[in-house]
Amino acid sequence: MLDAAAIESLRELGGEELVAEVRNIFVAEIPALISGVEDAARRGQADAMWKAAHAIRSIAANAGATRLALLCDTVQERGYAGSVEGADELVQQLWAEFDRARAALEAIS
């Protein structure tokens, strides 16, 4: 579920405190960002959609949530192309992957 190397890297850099900090940022910020993707898609604002997805990707990658980060790549690509097509399904996938990654992050603490 999580990239073990990313988690280990966090531990090497700042111990369990850094892991907890990254987890807390992940849990606190990702929901609003996913809602931002959803809102932007509903308004047809592809630019805002990819920017929110980019922010999610950065946080997810730092937290070792590789699948969520990769899903954000798809959202970003659509947004770069000026399209919000299929965003409803992608948002559902973002929420599902966020839930899985959050549970995995909480389990390692």
mmCIF file with all atom_site columns, C-alpha atoms in Angstrom:
data_model
loop_
_atom_site.group_PDB
_atom_site.id
_atom_site.type_symbol
_atom_site.label_atom_id
_atom_site.label_alt_id
_atom_site.label_comp_id
_atom_site.label_asym_id
_atom_site.label_entity_id
_atom_site.label_seq_id
_atom_site.pdbx_PDB_ins_code
_atom_site.Cartn_x
_atom_site.Cartn_y
_atom_site.Cartn_z
_atom_site.occupancy
_atom_site.B_iso_or_equiv
_atom_site.pdbx_formal_charge
_atom_site.auth_seq_id
_atom_site.auth_comp_id
_atom_site.auth_asym_id
_atom_site.auth_atom_id
_atom_site.pdbx_PDB_model_num
ATOM 1   C CA . MET A 1 1   ? 0.000   0.000  0.000   1.00 0.00 ? 1   MET A CA 1
ATOM 2   C CA . LEU A 1 2   ? 2.711   2.486  0.982   1.00 0.00 ? 2   LEU A CA 1
ATOM 3   C CA . ASP A 1 3   ? 6.183   2.814  -0.461  1.00 0.00 ? 3   ASP A CA 1
ATOM 4   C CA . ALA A 1 4   ? 8.301   1.333  2.306   1.00 0.00 ? 4   ALA A CA 1
ATOM 5   C CA . ALA A 1 5   ? 11.407  3.111  1.006   1.00 0.00 ? 5   ALA A CA 1
ATOM 6   C CA . ALA A 1 6   ? 9.683   6.497  1.297   1.00 0.00 ? 6   ALA A CA 1
ATOM 7   C CA . ILE A 1 7   ? 8.645   5.778  4.881   1.00 0.00 ? 7   ILE A CA 1
ATOM 8   C CA . GLU A 1 8   ? 12.131  4.563  5.754   1.00 0.00 ? 8   GLU A CA 1
ATOM 9   C CA . SER A 1 9   ? 13.603  7.687  4.206   1.00 0.00 ? 9   SER A CA 1
ATOM 10  C CA . LEU A 1 10  ? 11.362  9.836  6.406   1.00 0.00 ? 10  LEU A CA 1
ATOM 11  C CA . ARG A 1 11  ? 12.507  7.866  9.448   1.00 0.00 ? 11  ARG A CA 1
ATOM 12  C CA . GLU A 1 12  ? 16.158  8.352  8.511   1.00 0.00 ? 12  GLU A CA 1
ATOM 13  C CA . LEU A 1 13  ? 15.647  12.083 8.020   1.00 0.00 ? 13  LEU A CA 1
ATOM 14  C CA . GLY A 1 14  ? 13.619  12.835 11.130  1.00 0.00 ? 14  GLY A CA 1
ATOM 15  C CA . GLY A 1 15  ? 12.619  9.698  12.962  1.00 0.00 ? 15  GLY A CA 1
ATOM 16  C CA . GLU A 1 16  ? 9.096   8.865  13.977  1.00 0.00 ? 16  GLU A CA 1
ATOM 17  C CA . GLU A 1 17  ? 8.391   12.551 14.551  1.00 0.00 ? 17  GLU A CA 1
ATOM 18  C CA . LEU A 1 18  ? 8.796   13.290 10.853  1.00 0.00 ? 18  LEU A CA 1
ATOM 19  C CA . VAL A 1 19  ? 6.702   10.279 9.882   1.00 0.00 ? 19  VAL A CA 1
ATOM 20  C CA . ALA A 1 20  ? 3.950   11.545 12.203  1.00 0.00 ? 20  ALA A CA 1
ATOM 21  C CA . GLU A 1 21  ? 4.229   15.082 10.829  1.00 0.00 ? 21  GLU A CA 1
ATOM 22  C CA . VAL A 1 22  ? 3.950   13.909 7.229   1.00 0.00 ? 22  VAL A CA 1
ATOM 23  C CA . ARG A 1 23  ? 1.002   11.674 8.170   1.00 0.00 ? 23  ARG A CA 1
ATOM 24  C CA . ASN A 1 24  ? -0.713  14.589 9.896   1.00 0.00 ? 24  ASN A CA 1
ATOM 25  C CA . ILE A 1 25  ? -0.225  16.851 6.880   1.00 0.00 ? 25  ILE A CA 1
ATOM 26  C CA . PHE A 1 26  ? -1.543  14.090 4.621   1.00 0.00 ? 26  PHE A CA 1
ATOM 27  C CA . VAL A 1 27  ? -4.681  13.588 6.724   1.00 0.00 ? 27  VAL A CA 1
ATOM 28  C CA . ALA A 1 28  ? -5.287  17.308 7.256   1.00 0.00 ? 28  ALA A CA 1
ATOM 29  C CA . GLU A 1 29  ? -4.700  18.639 3.743   1.00 0.00 ? 29  GLU A CA 1
ATOM 30  C CA . ILE A 1 30  ? -5.613  15.977 1.206   1.00 0.00 ? 30  ILE A CA 1
ATOM 31  C CA . PRO A 1 31  ? -9.402  16.013 1.786   1.00 0.00 ? 31  PRO A CA 1
ATOM 32  C CA . ALA A 1 32  ? -9.685  19.730 1.003   1.00 0.00 ? 32  ALA A CA 1
ATOM 33  C CA . LEU A 1 33  ? -7.471  19.291 -2.048  1.00 0.00 ? 33  LEU A CA 1
ATOM 34  C CA . ILE A 1 34  ? -9.581  16.419 -3.384  1.00 0.00 ? 34  ILE A CA 1
ATOM 35  C CA . SER A 1 35  ? -12.652 18.585 -2.841  1.00 0.00 ? 35  SER A CA 1
ATOM 36  C CA . GLY A 1 36  ? -10.803 21.273 -4.801  1.00 0.00 ? 36  GLY A CA 1
ATOM 37  C CA . VAL A 1 37  ? -10.298 18.865 -7.700  1.00 0.00 ? 37  VAL A CA 1
ATOM 38  C CA . GLU A 1 38  ? -13.986 18.003 -7.588  1.00 0.00 ? 38  GLU A CA 1
ATOM 39  C CA . ASP A 1 39  ? -15.120 21.633 -7.432  1.00 0.00 ? 39  ASP A CA 1
ATOM 40  C CA . ALA A 1 40  ? -12.803 22.689 -10.245 1.00 0.00 ? 40  ALA A CA 1
ATOM 41  C CA . ALA A 1 41  ? -14.030 19.849 -12.440 1.00 0.00 ? 41  ALA A CA 1
ATOM 42  C CA . ARG A 1 42  ? -17.669 20.785 -11.804 1.00 0.00 ? 42  ARG A CA 1
ATOM 43  C CA . ARG A 1 43  ? -16.911 24.366 -12.825 1.00 0.00 ? 43  ARG A CA 1
ATOM 44  C CA . GLY A 1 44  ? -15.019 23.196 -15.908 1.00 0.00 ? 44  GLY A CA 1
ATOM 45  C CA . GLN A 1 45  ? -11.779 24.722 -14.619 1.00 0.00 ? 45  GLN A CA 1
ATOM 46  C CA . ALA A 1 46  ? -9.164  22.299 -15.861 1.00 0.00 ? 46  ALA A CA 1
ATOM 47  C CA . ASP A 1 47  ? -6.335  24.595 -14.750 1.00 0.00 ? 47  ASP A CA 1
ATOM 48  C CA . ALA A 1 48  ? -7.502  24.650 -11.125 1.00 0.00 ? 48  ALA A CA 1
ATOM 49  C CA . MET A 1 49  ? -8.099  20.892 -11.297 1.00 0.00 ? 49  MET A CA 1
ATOM 50  C CA . TRP A 1 50  ? -4.542  20.033 -12.281 1.00 0.00 ? 50  TRP A CA 1
ATOM 51  C CA . LYS A 1 51  ? -3.090  22.457 -9.730  1.00 0.00 ? 51  LYS A CA 1
ATOM 52  C CA . ALA A 1 52  ? -5.018  20.804 -6.886  1.00 0.00 ? 52  ALA A CA 1
ATOM 53  C CA . ALA A 1 53  ? -3.995  17.378 -8.181  1.00 0.00 ? 53  ALA A CA 1
ATOM 54  C CA . HIS A 1 54  ? -0.371  18.514 -8.260  1.00 0.00 ? 54  HIS A CA 1
ATOM 55  C CA . ALA A 1 55  ? -0.537  19.533 -4.601  1.00 0.00 ? 55  ALA A CA 1
ATOM 56  C CA . ILE A 1 56  ? -2.074  16.162 -3.702  1.00 0.00 ? 56  ILE A CA 1
ATOM 57  C CA . ARG A 1 57  ? 0.625   14.368 -5.659  1.00 0.00 ? 57  ARG A CA 1
ATOM 58  C CA . SER A 1 58  ? 3.394   16.148 -3.783  1.00 0.00 ? 58  SER A CA 1
ATOM 59  C CA . ILE A 1 59  ? 1.979   15.330 -0.363  1.00 0.00 ? 59  ILE A CA 1
ATOM 60  C CA . ALA A 1 60  ? 1.135   11.757 -1.368  1.00 0.00 ? 60  ALA A CA 1
ATOM 61  C CA . ALA A 1 61  ? 4.623   11.111 -2.743  1.00 0.00 ? 61  ALA A CA 1
ATOM 62  C CA . ASN A 1 62  ? 6.222   12.407 0.462   1.00 0.00 ? 62  ASN A CA 1
ATOM 63  C CA . ALA A 1 63  ? 3.952   10.127 2.487   1.00 0.00 ? 63  ALA A CA 1
ATOM 64  C CA . GLY A 1 64  ? 4.756   7.074  0.377   1.00 0.00 ? 64  GLY A CA 1
ATOM 65  C CA . ALA A 1 65  ? 1.231   6.907  -1.078  1.00 0.00 ? 65  ALA A CA 1
ATOM 66  C CA . THR A 1 66  ? 2.471   5.978  -4.531  1.00 0.00 ? 66  THR A CA 1
ATOM 67  C CA . ARG A 1 67  ? -0.855  4.822  -5.952  1.00 0.00 ? 67  ARG A CA 1
ATOM 68  C CA . LEU A 1 68  ? -2.505  8.105  -4.983  1.00 0.00 ? 68  LEU A CA 1
ATOM 69  C CA . ALA A 1 69  ? 0.395   10.046 -6.497  1.00 0.00 ? 69  ALA A CA 1
ATOM 70  C CA . LEU A 1 70  ? 0.117   8.104  -9.753  1.00 0.00 ? 70  LEU A CA 1
ATOM 71  C CA . LEU A 1 71  ? -3.616  8.694  -9.900  1.00 0.00 ? 71  LEU A CA 1
ATOM 72  C CA . CYS A 1 72  ? -2.912  12.402 -9.546  1.00 0.00 ? 72  CYS A CA 1
ATOM 73  C CA . ASP A 1 73  ? -0.688  12.173 -12.624 1.00 0.00 ? 73  ASP A CA 1
ATOM 74  C CA . THR A 1 74  ? -3.766  11.132 -14.604 1.00 0.00 ? 74  THR A CA 1
ATOM 75  C CA . VAL A 1 75  ? -5.797  14.031 -13.219 1.00 0.00 ? 75  VAL A CA 1
ATOM 76  C CA . GLN A 1 76  ? -2.962  16.442 -13.992 1.00 0.00 ? 76  GLN A CA 1
ATOM 77  C CA . GLU A 1 77  ? -2.628  15.179 -17.557 1.00 0.00 ? 77  GLU A CA 1
ATOM 78  C CA . ARG A 1 78  ? -6.335  15.757 -18.160 1.00 0.00 ? 78  ARG A CA 1
ATOM 79  C CA . GLY A 1 79  ? -6.116  19.213 -16.681 1.00 0.00 ? 79  GLY A CA 1
ATOM 80  C CA . TYR A 1 80  ? -3.030  20.092 -18.734 1.00 0.00 ? 80  TYR A CA 1
ATOM 81  C CA . ALA A 1 81  ? -4.989  19.087 -21.818 1.00 0.00 ? 81  ALA A CA 1
ATOM 82  C CA . GLY A 1 82  ? -7.783  21.456 -20.793 1.00 0.00 ? 82  GLY A CA 1
ATOM 83  C CA . SER A 1 83  ? -10.198 18.626 -20.105 1.00 0.00 ? 83  SER A CA 1
ATOM 84  C CA . VAL A 1 84  ? -12.311 17.754 -17.087 1.00 0.00 ? 84  VAL A CA 1
ATOM 85  C CA . GLU A 1 85  ? -13.803 14.732 -18.840 1.00 0.00 ? 85  GLU A CA 1
ATOM 86  C CA . GLY A 1 86  ? -14.072 11.716 -16.570 1.00 0.00 ? 86  GLY A CA 1
ATOM 87  C CA . ALA A 1 87  ? -13.217 13.776 -13.505 1.00 0.00 ? 87  ALA A CA 1
ATOM 88  C CA . ASP A 1 88  ? -16.166 12.427 -11.490 1.00 0.00 ? 88  ASP A CA 1
ATOM 89  C CA . GLU A 1 89  ? -14.780 8.906  -11.692 1.00 0.00 ? 89  GLU A CA 1
ATOM 90  C CA . LEU A 1 90  ? -11.254 10.105 -10.974 1.00 0.00 ? 90  LEU A CA 1
ATOM 91  C CA . VAL A 1 91  ? -12.446 11.981 -7.892  1.00 0.00 ? 91  VAL A CA 1
ATOM 92  C CA . GLN A 1 92  ? -14.105 8.804  -6.604  1.00 0.00 ? 92  GLN A CA 1
ATOM 93  C CA . GLN A 1 93  ? -10.816 6.986  -7.149  1.00 0.00 ? 93  GLN A CA 1
ATOM 94  C CA . LEU A 1 94  ? -8.910  9.763  -5.367  1.00 0.00 ? 94  LEU A CA 1
ATOM 95  C CA . TRP A 1 95  ? -11.168 9.431  -2.319  1.00 0.00 ? 95  TRP A CA 1
ATOM 96  C CA . ALA A 1 96  ? -10.874 5.639  -2.275  1.00 0.00 ? 96  ALA A CA 1
ATOM 97  C CA . GLU A 1 97  ? -7.093  5.726  -2.585  1.00 0.00 ? 97  GLU A CA 1
ATOM 98  C CA . PHE A 1 98  ? -6.845  8.449  0.037   1.00 0.00 ? 98  PHE A CA 1
ATOM 99  C CA . ASP A 1 99  ? -8.830  6.282  2.457   1.00 0.00 ? 99  ASP A CA 1
ATOM 100 C CA . ARG A 1 100 ? -6.566  3.289  1.816   1.00 0.00 ? 100 ARG A CA 1
ATOM 101 C CA . ALA A 1 101 ? -3.379  5.326  2.205   1.00 0.00 ? 101 ALA A CA 1
ATOM 102 C CA . ARG A 1 102 ? -4.654  7.069  5.338   1.00 0.00 ? 102 ARG A CA 1
ATOM 103 C CA . ALA A 1 103 ? -5.435  3.711  6.961   1.00 0.00 ? 103 ALA A CA 1
ATOM 104 C CA . ALA A 1 104 ? -1.986  2.404  6.020   1.00 0.00 ? 104 ALA A CA 1
ATOM 105 C CA . LEU A 1 105 ? -0.275  5.519  7.415   1.00 0.00 ? 105 LEU A CA 1
ATOM 106 C CA . GLU A 1 106 ? -2.233  5.294  10.642  1.00 0.00 ? 106 GLU A CA 1
ATOM 107 C CA . ALA A 1 107 ? -1.311  1.617  10.965  1.00 0.00 ? 107 ALA A CA 1
ATOM 108 C CA . ILE A 1 108 ? 2.432   2.303  10.949  1.00 0.00 ? 108 ILE A CA 1
ATOM 109 C CA . SER A 1 109 ? 2.324   4.695  13.889  1.00 0.00 ? 109 SER A CA 1
#
